[in-house]
Coordinates of C-alpha atoms in Angstrom, one line a residue:
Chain A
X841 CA 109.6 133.1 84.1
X842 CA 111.0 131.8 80.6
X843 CA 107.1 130.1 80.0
X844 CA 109.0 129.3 76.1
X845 CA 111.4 127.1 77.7
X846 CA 108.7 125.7 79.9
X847 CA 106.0 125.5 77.0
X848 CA 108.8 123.7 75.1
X849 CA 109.4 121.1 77.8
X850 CA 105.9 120.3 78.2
X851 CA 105.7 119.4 74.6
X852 CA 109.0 117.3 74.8
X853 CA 107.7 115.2 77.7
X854 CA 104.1 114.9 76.1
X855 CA 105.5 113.4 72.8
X856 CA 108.6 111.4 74.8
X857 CA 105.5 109.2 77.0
X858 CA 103.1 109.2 73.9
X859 CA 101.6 105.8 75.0
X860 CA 101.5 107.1 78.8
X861 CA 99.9 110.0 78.3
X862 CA 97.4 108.8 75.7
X863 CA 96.7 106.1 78.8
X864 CA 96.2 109.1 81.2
X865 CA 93.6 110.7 78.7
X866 CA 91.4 107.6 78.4
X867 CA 91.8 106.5 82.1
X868 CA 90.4 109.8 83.1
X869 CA 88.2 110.5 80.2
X870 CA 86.6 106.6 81.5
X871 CA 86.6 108.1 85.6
X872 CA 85.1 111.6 84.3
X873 CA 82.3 109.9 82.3
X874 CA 81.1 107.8 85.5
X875 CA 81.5 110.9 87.6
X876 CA 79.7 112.9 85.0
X877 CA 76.8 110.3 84.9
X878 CA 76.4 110.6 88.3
X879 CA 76.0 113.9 89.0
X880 CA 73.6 114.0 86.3
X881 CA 72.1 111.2 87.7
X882 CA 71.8 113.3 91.1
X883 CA 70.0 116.3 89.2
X884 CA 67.7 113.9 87.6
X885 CA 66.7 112.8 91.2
X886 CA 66.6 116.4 92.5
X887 CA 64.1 117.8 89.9
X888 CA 61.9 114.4 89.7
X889 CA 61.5 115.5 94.1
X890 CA 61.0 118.5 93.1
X891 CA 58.4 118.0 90.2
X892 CA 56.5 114.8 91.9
X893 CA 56.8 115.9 95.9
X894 CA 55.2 119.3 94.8
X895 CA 52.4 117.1 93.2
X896 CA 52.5 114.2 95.6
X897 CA 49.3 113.9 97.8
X898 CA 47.7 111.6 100.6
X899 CA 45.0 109.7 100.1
X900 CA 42.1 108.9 102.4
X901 CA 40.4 106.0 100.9
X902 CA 36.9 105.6 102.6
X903 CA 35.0 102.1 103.1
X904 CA 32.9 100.9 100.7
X905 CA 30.8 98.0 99.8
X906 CA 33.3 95.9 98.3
X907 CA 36.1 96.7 100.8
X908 CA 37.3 93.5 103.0
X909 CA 35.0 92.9 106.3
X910 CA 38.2 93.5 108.6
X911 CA 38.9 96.6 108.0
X912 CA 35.5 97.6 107.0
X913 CA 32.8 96.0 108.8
X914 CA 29.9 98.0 108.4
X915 CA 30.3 98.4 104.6
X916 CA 30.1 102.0 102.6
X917 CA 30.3 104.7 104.3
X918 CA 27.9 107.0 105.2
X919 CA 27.8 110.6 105.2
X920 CA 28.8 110.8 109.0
X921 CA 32.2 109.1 108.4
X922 CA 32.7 111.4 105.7
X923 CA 31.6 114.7 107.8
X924 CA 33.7 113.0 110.8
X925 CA 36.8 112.8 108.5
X926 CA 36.2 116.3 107.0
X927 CA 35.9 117.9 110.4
X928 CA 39.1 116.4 111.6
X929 CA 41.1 117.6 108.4
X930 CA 39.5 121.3 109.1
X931 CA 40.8 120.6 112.9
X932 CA 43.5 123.0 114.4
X933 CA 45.6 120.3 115.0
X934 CA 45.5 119.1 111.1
X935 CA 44.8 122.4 109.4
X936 CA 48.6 124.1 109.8
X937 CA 50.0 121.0 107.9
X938 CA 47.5 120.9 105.1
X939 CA 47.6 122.9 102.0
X940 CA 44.3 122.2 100.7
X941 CA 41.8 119.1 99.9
X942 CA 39.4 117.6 98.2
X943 CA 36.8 115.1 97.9
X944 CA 36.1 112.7 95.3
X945 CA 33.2 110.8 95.2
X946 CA 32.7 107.3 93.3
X947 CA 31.5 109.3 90.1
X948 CA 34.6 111.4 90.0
X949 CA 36.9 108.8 91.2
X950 CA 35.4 106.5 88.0
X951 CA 36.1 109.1 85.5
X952 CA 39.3 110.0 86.6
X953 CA 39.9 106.4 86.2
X954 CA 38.7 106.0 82.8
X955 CA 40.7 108.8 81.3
X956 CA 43.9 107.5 83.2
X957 CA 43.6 104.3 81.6
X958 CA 42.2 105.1 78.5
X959 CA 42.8 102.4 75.9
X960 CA 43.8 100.0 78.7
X961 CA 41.3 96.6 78.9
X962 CA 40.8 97.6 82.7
X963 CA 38.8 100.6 81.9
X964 CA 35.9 98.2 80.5
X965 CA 35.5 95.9 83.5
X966 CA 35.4 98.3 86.6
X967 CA 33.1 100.0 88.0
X968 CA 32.1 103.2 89.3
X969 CA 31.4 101.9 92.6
X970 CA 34.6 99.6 92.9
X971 CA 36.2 102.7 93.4
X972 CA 37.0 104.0 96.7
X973 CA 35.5 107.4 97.5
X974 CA 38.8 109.5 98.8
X975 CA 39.6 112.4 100.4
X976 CA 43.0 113.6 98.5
X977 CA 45.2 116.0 101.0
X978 CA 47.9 118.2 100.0
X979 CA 50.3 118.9 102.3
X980 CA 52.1 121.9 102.8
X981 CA 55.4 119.6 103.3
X982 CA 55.6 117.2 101.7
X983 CA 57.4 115.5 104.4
X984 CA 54.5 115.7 107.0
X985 CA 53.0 112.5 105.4
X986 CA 53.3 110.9 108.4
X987 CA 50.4 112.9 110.0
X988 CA 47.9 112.4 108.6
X989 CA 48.7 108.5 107.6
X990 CA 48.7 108.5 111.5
X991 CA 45.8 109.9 112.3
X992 CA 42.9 108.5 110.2
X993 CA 44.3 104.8 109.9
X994 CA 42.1 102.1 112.0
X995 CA 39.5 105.0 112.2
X996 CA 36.0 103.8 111.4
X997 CA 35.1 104.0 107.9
X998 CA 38.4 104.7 106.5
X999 CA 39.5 101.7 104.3
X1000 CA 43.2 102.4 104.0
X1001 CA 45.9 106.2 104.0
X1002 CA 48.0 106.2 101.4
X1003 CA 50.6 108.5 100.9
X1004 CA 52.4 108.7 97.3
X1005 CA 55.6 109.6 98.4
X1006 CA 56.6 105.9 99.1
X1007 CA 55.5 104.6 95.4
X1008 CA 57.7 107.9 94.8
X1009 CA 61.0 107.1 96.9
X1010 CA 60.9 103.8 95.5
X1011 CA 61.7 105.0 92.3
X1012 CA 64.2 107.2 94.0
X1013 CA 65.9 105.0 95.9
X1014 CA 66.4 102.7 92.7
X1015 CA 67.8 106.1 90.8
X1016 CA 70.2 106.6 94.0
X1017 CA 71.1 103.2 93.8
X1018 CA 72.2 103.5 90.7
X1019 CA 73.7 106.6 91.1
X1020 CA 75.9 105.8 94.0
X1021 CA 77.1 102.6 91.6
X1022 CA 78.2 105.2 89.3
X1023 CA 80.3 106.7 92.2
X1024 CA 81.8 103.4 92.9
X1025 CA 82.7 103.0 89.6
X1026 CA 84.0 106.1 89.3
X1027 CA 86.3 106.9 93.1
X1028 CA 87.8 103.4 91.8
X1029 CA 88.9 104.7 88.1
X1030 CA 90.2 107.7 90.0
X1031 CA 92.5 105.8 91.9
X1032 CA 93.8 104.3 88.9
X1033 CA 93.8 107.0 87.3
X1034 CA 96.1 109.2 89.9
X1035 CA 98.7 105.8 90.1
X1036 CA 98.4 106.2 86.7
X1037 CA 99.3 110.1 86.4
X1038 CA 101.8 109.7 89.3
X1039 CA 103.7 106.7 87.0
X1040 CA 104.0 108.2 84.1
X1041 CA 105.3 111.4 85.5
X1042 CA 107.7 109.4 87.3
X1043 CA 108.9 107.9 83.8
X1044 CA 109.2 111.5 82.2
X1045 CA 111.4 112.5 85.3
X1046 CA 113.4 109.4 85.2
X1047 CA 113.8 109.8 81.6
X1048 CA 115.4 113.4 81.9
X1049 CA 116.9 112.8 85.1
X1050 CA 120.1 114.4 83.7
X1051 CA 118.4 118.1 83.3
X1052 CA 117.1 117.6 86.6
X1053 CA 120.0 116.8 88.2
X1054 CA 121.6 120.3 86.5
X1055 CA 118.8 122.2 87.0
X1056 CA 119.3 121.5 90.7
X1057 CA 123.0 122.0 90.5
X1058 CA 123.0 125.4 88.9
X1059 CA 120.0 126.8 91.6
X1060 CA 116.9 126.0 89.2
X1061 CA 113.7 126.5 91.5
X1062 CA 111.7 123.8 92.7
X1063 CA 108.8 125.3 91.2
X1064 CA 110.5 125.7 87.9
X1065 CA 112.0 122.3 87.7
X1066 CA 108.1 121.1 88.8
X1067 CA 106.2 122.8 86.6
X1068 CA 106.5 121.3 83.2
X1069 CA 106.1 118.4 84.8
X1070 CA 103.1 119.1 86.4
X1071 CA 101.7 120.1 83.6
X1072 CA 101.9 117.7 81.6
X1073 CA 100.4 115.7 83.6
X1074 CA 97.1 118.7 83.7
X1075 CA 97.0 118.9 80.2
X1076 CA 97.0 115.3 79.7
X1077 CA 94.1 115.0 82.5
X1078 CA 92.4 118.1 80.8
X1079 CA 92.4 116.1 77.7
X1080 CA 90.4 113.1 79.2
X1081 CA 87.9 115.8 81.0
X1082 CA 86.8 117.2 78.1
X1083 CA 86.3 114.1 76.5
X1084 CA 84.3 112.9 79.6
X1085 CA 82.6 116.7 79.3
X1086 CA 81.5 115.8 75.4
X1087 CA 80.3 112.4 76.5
X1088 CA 77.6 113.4 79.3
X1089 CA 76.8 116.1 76.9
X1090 CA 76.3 114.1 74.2
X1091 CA 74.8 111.4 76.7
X1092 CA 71.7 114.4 78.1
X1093 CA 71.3 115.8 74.7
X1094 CA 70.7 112.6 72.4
X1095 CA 69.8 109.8 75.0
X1096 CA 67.6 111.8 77.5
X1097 CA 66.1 114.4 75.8
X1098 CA 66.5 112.5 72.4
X1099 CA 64.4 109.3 73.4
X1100 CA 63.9 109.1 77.3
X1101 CA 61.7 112.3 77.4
X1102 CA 60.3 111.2 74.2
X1103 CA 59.2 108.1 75.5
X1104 CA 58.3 109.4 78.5
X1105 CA 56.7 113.0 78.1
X1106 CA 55.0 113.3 81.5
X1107 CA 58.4 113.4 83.5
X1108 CA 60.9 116.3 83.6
X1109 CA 64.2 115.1 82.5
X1110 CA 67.6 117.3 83.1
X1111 CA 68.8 119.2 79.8
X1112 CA 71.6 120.0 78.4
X1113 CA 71.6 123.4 81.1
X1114 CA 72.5 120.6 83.6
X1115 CA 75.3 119.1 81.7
X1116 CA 77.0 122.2 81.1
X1117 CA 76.7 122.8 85.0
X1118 CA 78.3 119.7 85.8
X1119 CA 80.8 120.5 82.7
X1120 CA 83.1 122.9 84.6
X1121 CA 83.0 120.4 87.8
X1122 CA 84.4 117.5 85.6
X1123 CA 87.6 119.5 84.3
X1124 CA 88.4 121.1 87.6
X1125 CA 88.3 118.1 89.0
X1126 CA 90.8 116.2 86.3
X1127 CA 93.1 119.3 86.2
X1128 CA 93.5 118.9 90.6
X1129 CA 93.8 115.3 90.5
X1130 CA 96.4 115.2 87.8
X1131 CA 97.7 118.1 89.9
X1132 CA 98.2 116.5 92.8
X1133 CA 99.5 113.1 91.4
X1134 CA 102.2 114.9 89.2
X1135 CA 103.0 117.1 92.2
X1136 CA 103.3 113.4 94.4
X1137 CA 105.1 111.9 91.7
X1138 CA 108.0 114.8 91.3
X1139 CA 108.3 115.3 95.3
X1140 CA 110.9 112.3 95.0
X1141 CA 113.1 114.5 92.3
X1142 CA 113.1 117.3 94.1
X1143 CA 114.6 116.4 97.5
X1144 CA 117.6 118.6 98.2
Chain B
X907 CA 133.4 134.1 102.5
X908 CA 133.6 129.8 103.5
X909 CA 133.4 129.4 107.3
X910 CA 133.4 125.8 108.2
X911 CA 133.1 125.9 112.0
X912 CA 133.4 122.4 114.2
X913 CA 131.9 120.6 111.8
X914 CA 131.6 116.5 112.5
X915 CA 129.5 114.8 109.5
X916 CA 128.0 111.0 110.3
X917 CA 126.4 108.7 107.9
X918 CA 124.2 106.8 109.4
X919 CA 125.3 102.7 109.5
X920 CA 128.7 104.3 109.7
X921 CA 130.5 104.4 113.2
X922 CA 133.8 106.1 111.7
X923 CA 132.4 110.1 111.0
X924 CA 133.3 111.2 107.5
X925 CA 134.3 114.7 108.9
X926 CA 135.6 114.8 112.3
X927 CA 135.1 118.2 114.4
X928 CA 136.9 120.1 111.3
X929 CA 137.0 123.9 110.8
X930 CA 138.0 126.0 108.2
X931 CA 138.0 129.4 106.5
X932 CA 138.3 130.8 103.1
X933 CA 138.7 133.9 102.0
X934 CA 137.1 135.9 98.7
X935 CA 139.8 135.0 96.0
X936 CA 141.5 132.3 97.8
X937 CA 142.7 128.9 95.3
X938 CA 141.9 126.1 98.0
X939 CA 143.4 122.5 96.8
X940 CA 141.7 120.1 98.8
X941 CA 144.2 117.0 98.8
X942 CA 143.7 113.4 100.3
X943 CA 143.0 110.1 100.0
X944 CA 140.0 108.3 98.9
X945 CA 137.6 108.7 101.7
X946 CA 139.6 111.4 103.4
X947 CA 135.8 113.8 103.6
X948 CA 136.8 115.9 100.2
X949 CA 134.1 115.4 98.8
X950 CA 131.7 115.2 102.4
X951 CA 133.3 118.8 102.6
X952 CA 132.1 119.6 99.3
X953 CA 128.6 118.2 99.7
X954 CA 128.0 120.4 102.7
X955 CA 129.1 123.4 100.9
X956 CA 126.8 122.6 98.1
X957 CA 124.3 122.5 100.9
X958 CA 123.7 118.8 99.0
X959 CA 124.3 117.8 102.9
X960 CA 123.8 119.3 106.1
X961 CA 126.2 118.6 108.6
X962 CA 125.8 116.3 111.7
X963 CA 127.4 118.7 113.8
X964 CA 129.2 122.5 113.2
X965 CA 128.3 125.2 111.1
X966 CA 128.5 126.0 107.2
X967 CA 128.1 130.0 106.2
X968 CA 128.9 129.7 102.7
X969 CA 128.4 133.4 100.9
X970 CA 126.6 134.8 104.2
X971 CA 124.1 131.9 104.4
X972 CA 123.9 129.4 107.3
X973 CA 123.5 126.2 105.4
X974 CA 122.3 124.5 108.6
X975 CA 119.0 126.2 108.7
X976 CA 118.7 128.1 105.4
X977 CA 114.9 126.7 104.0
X978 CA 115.1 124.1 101.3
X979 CA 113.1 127.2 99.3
X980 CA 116.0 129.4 99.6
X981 CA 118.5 126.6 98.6
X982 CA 118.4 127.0 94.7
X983 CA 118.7 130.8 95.1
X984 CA 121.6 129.9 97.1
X985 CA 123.0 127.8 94.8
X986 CA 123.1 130.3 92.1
X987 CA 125.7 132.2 93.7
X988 CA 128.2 129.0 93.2
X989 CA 129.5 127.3 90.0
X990 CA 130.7 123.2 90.4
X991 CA 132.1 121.0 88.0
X992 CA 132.9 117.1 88.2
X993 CA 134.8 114.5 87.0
X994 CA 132.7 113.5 84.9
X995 CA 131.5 116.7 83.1
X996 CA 127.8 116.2 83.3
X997 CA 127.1 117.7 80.1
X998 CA 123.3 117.2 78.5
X999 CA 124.5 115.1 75.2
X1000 CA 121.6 115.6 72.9
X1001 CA 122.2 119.3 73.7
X1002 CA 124.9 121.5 71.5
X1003 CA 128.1 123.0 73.5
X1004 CA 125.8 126.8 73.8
X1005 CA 122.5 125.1 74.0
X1006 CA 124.1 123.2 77.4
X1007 CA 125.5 126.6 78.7
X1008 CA 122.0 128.4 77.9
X1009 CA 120.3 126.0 80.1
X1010 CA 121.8 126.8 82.9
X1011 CA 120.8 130.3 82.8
X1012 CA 116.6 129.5 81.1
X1013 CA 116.5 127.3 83.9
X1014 CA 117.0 130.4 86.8
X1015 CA 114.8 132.5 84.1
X1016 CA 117.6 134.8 82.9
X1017 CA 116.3 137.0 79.7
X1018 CA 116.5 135.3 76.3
X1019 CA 119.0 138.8 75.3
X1020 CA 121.4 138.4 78.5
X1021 CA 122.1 134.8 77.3
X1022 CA 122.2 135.8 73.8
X1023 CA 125.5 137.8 74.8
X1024 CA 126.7 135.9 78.1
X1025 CA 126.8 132.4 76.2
X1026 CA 129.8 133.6 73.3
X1027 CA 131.6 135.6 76.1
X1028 CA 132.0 132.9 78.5
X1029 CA 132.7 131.0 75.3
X1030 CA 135.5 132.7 74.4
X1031 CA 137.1 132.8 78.3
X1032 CA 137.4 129.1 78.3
X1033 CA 138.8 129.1 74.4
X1034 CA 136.2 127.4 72.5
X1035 CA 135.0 130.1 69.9
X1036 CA 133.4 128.2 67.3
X1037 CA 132.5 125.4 69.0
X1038 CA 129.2 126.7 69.7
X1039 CA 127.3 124.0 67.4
X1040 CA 129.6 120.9 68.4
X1041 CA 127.6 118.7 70.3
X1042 CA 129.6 117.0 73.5
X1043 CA 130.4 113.7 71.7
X1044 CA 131.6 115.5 69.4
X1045 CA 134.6 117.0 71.6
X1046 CA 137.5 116.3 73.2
X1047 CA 137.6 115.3 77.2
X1048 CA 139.5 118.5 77.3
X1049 CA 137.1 120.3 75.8
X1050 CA 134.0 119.1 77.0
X1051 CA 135.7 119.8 80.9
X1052 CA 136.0 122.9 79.4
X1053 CA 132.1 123.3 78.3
X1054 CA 131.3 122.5 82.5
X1055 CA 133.7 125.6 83.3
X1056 CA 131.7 127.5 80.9
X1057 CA 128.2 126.3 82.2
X1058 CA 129.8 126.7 86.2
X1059 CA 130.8 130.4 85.3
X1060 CA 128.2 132.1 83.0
X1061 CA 126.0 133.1 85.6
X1062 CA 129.4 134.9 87.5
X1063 CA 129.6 132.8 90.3
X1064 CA 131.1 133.9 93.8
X1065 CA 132.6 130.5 94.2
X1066 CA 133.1 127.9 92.1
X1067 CA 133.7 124.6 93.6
X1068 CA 135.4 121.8 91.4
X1069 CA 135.7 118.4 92.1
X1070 CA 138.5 116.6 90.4
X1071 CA 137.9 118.6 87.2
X1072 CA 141.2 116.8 86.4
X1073 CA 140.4 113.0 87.0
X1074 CA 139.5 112.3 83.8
X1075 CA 141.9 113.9 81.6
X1076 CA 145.6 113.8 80.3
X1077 CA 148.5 115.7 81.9
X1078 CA 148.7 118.5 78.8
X1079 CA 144.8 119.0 78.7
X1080 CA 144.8 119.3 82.6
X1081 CA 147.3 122.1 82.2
X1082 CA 144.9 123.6 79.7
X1083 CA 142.0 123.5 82.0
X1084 CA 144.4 124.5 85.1
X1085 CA 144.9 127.7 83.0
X1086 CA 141.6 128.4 82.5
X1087 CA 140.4 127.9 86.3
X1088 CA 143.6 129.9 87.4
X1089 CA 142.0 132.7 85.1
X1090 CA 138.8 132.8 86.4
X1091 CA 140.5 132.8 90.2
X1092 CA 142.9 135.7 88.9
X1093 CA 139.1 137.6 87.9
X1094 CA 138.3 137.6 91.4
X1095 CA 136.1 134.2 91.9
X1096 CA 137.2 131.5 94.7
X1097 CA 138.0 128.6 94.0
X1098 CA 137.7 125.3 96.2
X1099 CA 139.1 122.2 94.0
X1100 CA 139.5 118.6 95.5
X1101 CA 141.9 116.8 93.6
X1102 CA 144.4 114.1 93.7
X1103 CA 146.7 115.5 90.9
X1104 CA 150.0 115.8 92.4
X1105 CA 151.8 117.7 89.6
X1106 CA 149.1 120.4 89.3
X1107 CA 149.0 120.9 93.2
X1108 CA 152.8 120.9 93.1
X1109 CA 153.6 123.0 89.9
X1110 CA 150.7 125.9 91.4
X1111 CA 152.0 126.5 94.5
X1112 CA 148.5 127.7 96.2
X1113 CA 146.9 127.3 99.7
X1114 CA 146.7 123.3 100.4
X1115 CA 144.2 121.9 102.6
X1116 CA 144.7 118.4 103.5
X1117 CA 142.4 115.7 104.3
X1118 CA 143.1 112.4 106.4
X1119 CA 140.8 110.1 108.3
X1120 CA 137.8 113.4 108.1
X1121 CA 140.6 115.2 110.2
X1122 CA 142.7 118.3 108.7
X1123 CA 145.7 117.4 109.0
X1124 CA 147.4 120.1 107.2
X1125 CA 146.4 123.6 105.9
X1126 CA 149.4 125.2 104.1
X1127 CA 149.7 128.7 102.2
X1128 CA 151.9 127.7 99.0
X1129 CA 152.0 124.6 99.5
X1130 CA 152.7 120.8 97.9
X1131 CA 150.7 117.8 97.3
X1132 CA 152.5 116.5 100.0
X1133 CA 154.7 118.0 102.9
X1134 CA 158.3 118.3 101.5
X1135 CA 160.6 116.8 104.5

């Protein structure tokens, strides 16, 4: 293999479609970024689960004098309900699901309250005994929810189950939401982008039709007479991916960690470990698509 | 060597076959003229031994190879083992006379030293020493048909097939080139040429294969352009 000759090529159709290929490089450095975005978007999502399900618990809010006559009709609670609601958590039916729990009484619930909204106008008008007395339940899956939501609603004396997973997968499903637009975005710039390769290989072979013609004449082999070709259209592609790779970099480092996670320092944002993760991905996938398109493209040269 | 067995060639929208049931045989250092009109299957014959067609019907062993079922990958290897020249020369122009024959053999990954050597050899067995640097517009018809010999032979072809290497040029340059392809026959390489040069076929007195309608209608040892009455 003279890789000279072919290195030499390469270069010649790279500076003969200047305009074409500089196209190529920002059509897939634009798809790579919103591919990119996404699957950092997708980590995001997997370690907020992972972070807030592990943390995530049920609560068993129990009647008390302020709660709505419909649900509770004969006002607080007494210690009955709550030994009724404790003996059904420590049931064999309930205990394999539940990791452990605990119960808060209005005192607790009121300072945990007043720290959470410290500084916040609401702390000065409530009241210690506007605030439900709760059972909180950890589950062992988080998934099992259900369960428990199931078996202590409409019982007497409980005011209402709650489980925090659905405030959580509402923020979830906004964060997929937005991820899958990304993916839109980005299987439609991909398209363009492959016509795009595919075209502007097309033009290089069309433009050196003559050589191709002799290097078929004189017994050059398909994979020699493709490869420059193909390559270009890689190298061009590579380009754009590693452009797209510095973006989402550059995007995790100064925008997320920069000023999201500054903003917000209770959440666990992804880091620049999960850029460079999703760094490889992004190249491998510009060099196969240009791969692919070139390969397309040339097939029509090639035909014995 | 060339085994053309049966062979019936259609184009498809065309009723009339371009070949009609036609065999023939050639032999290692045989000088083949291939004579007939326009549309007479020269050059449909010289596609198929190109293997740039398969025939409809027949068989083509070219060189040992069936070129009915050889695998499109095997093709270019097969195509190494021939040398063609056209008309119309087919020369790369932005390319110098040795950069043009070097091609041919980076292309098929020959060694940067072999061409280094095989390039002002084959230069000087078509007689254009010095010409190395010229670049094609710079040259005579003559001498660019002469630049195609050198690119067709360089990599020591078996066979070298030309088609009307003459058509383009005057009666003293195609002596010239006659000369050279009669020296490359006399070193042992067959030679198929379709032409329609009637001094040349005349004036060489070789083996005559004649064309008519996709039918051979004549296949003479020594013979004329045309059939002396």
């Amino acid at each position: 293999m003279r890789w000279g000759f072919v290195l030499s090529e390469i270069r010649q159709g790279l500076r003969r479609n200047m305009s074409m290929v500089i196209s190529v490089i920002l059509v897939t450095f634009v798809s790579m970024t919103f591919v990119g975005t996404a699957l950092v978007l997708q980590l995001q999502i997997g370690q907020m689960k992972n972070y807030w399900y592990d943390r995530a618990q049920v609560a068993v809010y129990l009647c008390d004098a302020i709660s709505p006559q419909t649900v509770c009709p004969q006002g607080e609670s007494s210690p009955d309900v709550k030994a009724a609601v404790e003996a059904k958590l420590k049931s064999p039916t309930l205990k394999p699901y539940i990791q452990n729990y605990y119960f808060e009484n209005h005192e607790q619930a009121y300072k945990q309250f007043q720290q959470q909204f410290k500084g916040n106008a609401v702390a000065k008008y409530v009241t210690a005994n506007q605030l439900n007395e709760t059972f909180w339940v950890k589950l062992k899956n988080a998934n099992d929810g259900e369960i428990i939501t199931e078996s202590f609603t409409g019982q007497a004396g409980v005011e209402q189950v709650r489980d925090q997973r659905t405030y959580l997968d509402q923020i979830f499903s906004i964060l997929n939401a937005a991820s899958l637009t990304a993916i839109s975005i980005a299987a439609l710039m991909l398209v363009s982008a492959a016509l795009l390769i595919s075209t502007t290989i097309r033009l290089s072979a069309f433009s050196r039709r003559r050589e191709l013609g002799i290097m078929r004449l004189v017994g050059a082999s398909n994979f020699f007479i493709q490869l420059p070709f193909v390559l270009e259209g890689v190298v061009a592609a590579t380009v754009g991916s590693l452009l797209a790779v510095g973006t989402v970099t550059g995007l995790v480092q100064f925008f997320v960690q920069g000023f999201l996670a500054q903003q917000l320092p209770f959440t666990s944002f992804v880091g620049i470990g999960d850029a460079l993760l999703v760094a490889p991905v992004l190249v491998l996938a510009g060099m196969l698509l240009a791969w692919f398109a070139s390969l397309f493209a040339i097939r029509r040269y090639l035909r014995i | 060597m060339i085994r053309i067995e049966n062979v019936t060639k259609q184009y498809p929208g065309n009723p009339r076959p371009a070949l009609d049931n036609v065999t023939l045989e050639v032999e290692k250092g045989d000088f083949v003229f291939l004579v007939g009109a326009s549309g007479s299957g020269k050059s449909s014959l010289m596609r198929l031994m190109l293997r740039e067609d398969v025939p409809t019907h027949g068989s083509v062993h070219v060189l040992g190879d069936n070129l009915a079922t050889i695998s499109s990958r095997r093709v270019p290897f097969f195509r190494r083992k021939l040398g063609v020249v056209f008309q119309d020369f087919r020369l790369l122009p932005n390319k110098t006379v040795a950069e043009n024959i070097a091609f041919s053999l980076e292309v098929i990954g020959k060694s940067r030293g072999l061409i280094e050597t095989a390039v002002p050899d084959v230069l000087g067995l078509v007689g254009l020493e010095g010409k190395a640097d010229r670049l094609p517009n710079e040259l005579s018809g003559g001498e660019q048909q002469r630049v195609a010999l050198a690119r067709a032979i360089v990599n020591k072809p078996a066979i070298l097939l030309a088609d009307e290497p003459t058509g383009n040029l005057d009666p003293a340059t195609s002596q010239g080139i006659m000369a050279v392809i009669d020296r490359i026959n006399q070193a042992g390489t067959t030679v198929i040429m379709a032409t329609h040069d009637k001094s040349i076929v005349n004036q060489m007195q070789r083996r005559v294969v004649e064309l008519s309608g996709g039918v051979i209608i004549r296949d003479q040892r020594s013979g004329g352009y045309e059939v002396k009455a």
